[in-house]
XYZ file of C-alpha atoms in Angstrom:
99
model
C 60.061 113.717 76.122
C 62.155 111.268 74.057
C 62.862 108.901 76.950
C 59.196 109.015 78.038
C 58.061 108.112 74.507
C 60.734 105.458 74.235
C 59.579 103.852 77.489
C 55.919 103.952 76.401
C 56.680 102.328 73.051
C 59.174 99.830 74.409
C 56.834 98.603 77.143
C 54.384 97.468 74.435
C 56.971 95.897 72.110
C 57.610 92.215 71.445
C 61.002 92.864 69.869
C 63.599 95.632 69.958
C 66.141 96.624 67.328
C 69.167 98.129 69.050
C 71.206 100.245 66.634
C 74.875 100.724 67.502
C 77.295 102.909 65.536
C 80.408 101.120 64.267
C 82.505 104.270 63.839
C 85.690 104.589 65.889
C 84.838 106.424 69.099
C 81.082 106.317 68.459
C 80.669 102.685 69.485
C 82.958 103.172 72.483
C 80.899 106.175 73.659
C 77.643 104.224 73.372
C 78.894 101.146 75.207
C 80.694 103.158 77.929
C 79.409 103.078 81.508
C 76.732 105.748 80.983
C 76.335 105.287 77.235
C 73.025 105.201 75.357
C 73.632 101.714 73.966
C 73.783 100.277 77.483
C 70.874 102.418 78.672
C 68.573 101.398 75.812
C 69.419 97.682 76.040
C 68.802 97.716 79.791
C 65.525 99.630 79.396
C 64.297 97.192 76.743
C 65.052 94.175 78.932
C 63.627 95.772 82.073
C 60.413 96.649 80.228
C 59.937 93.037 79.182
C 61.271 92.959 75.621
C 62.731 89.466 75.355
C 63.607 89.400 71.636
C 66.530 91.597 70.569
C 68.145 92.338 67.215
C 71.342 94.404 67.055
C 71.970 96.514 63.960
C 75.620 97.514 63.641
C 75.252 100.755 61.670
C 77.756 102.953 59.826
C 79.811 99.970 58.684
C 80.965 102.184 55.802
C 82.780 104.422 58.302
C 84.947 101.689 59.843
C 88.669 101.488 59.121
C 88.883 99.936 56.557
C 85.281 100.380 55.353
C 83.038 97.357 56.073
C 85.636 95.832 58.402
C 84.633 92.317 59.458
C 87.034 92.430 62.417
C 85.396 95.656 63.671
C 81.955 94.029 63.325
C 83.133 90.963 65.287
C 84.725 93.176 67.973
C 81.437 95.072 68.421
C 79.434 91.833 68.423
C 81.699 90.420 71.156
C 81.437 93.513 73.376
C 77.680 93.959 72.970
C 77.136 90.220 73.561
C 79.062 90.377 76.841
C 76.966 93.321 78.046
C 73.541 92.010 77.003
C 74.355 88.660 78.631
C 74.961 90.497 81.928
C 71.510 92.102 81.808
C 69.677 88.876 80.941
C 69.615 88.343 77.177
C 70.955 85.162 75.596
C 73.504 86.439 73.031
C 73.180 83.203 71.026
C 69.522 84.114 70.348
C 70.329 87.696 69.281
C 70.833 88.465 65.586
C 73.652 90.898 64.774
C 73.207 92.598 61.396
C 75.878 94.797 59.737
C 74.233 97.811 58.059
C 75.108 101.217 56.615
C 73.191 104.084 55.084
C-alpha cells in the first residue's frame, strides 16, 4: 500500500524532498544497490518530478555530531547517483537537518 500511495502522490508532485539518514550504516544501506534512497529518487524522476531537494537527516547521530565532512561525503555520493538517473546535482539543494 505504501509504494502505491507514494507513486500516486509522486506522480502529481512538482517537487520531491528526498530524506536520507546520515547515521553510519543507515546512509550506506539506503544508497546501496537495492536501497530505498535509490529507489525513491529513481521513482520520483521516472514519474516526472524534475525539482529535487535532499534533506540529510539525523545529523546529530554522525561521528562527531553534526559532522560537516559526513554531510559532504553524503552530498557527493547522492549527487553522483542522481546525476546518473537524470537530475542536475548543481540544481539540487542539500539541507542538513536533525530532529
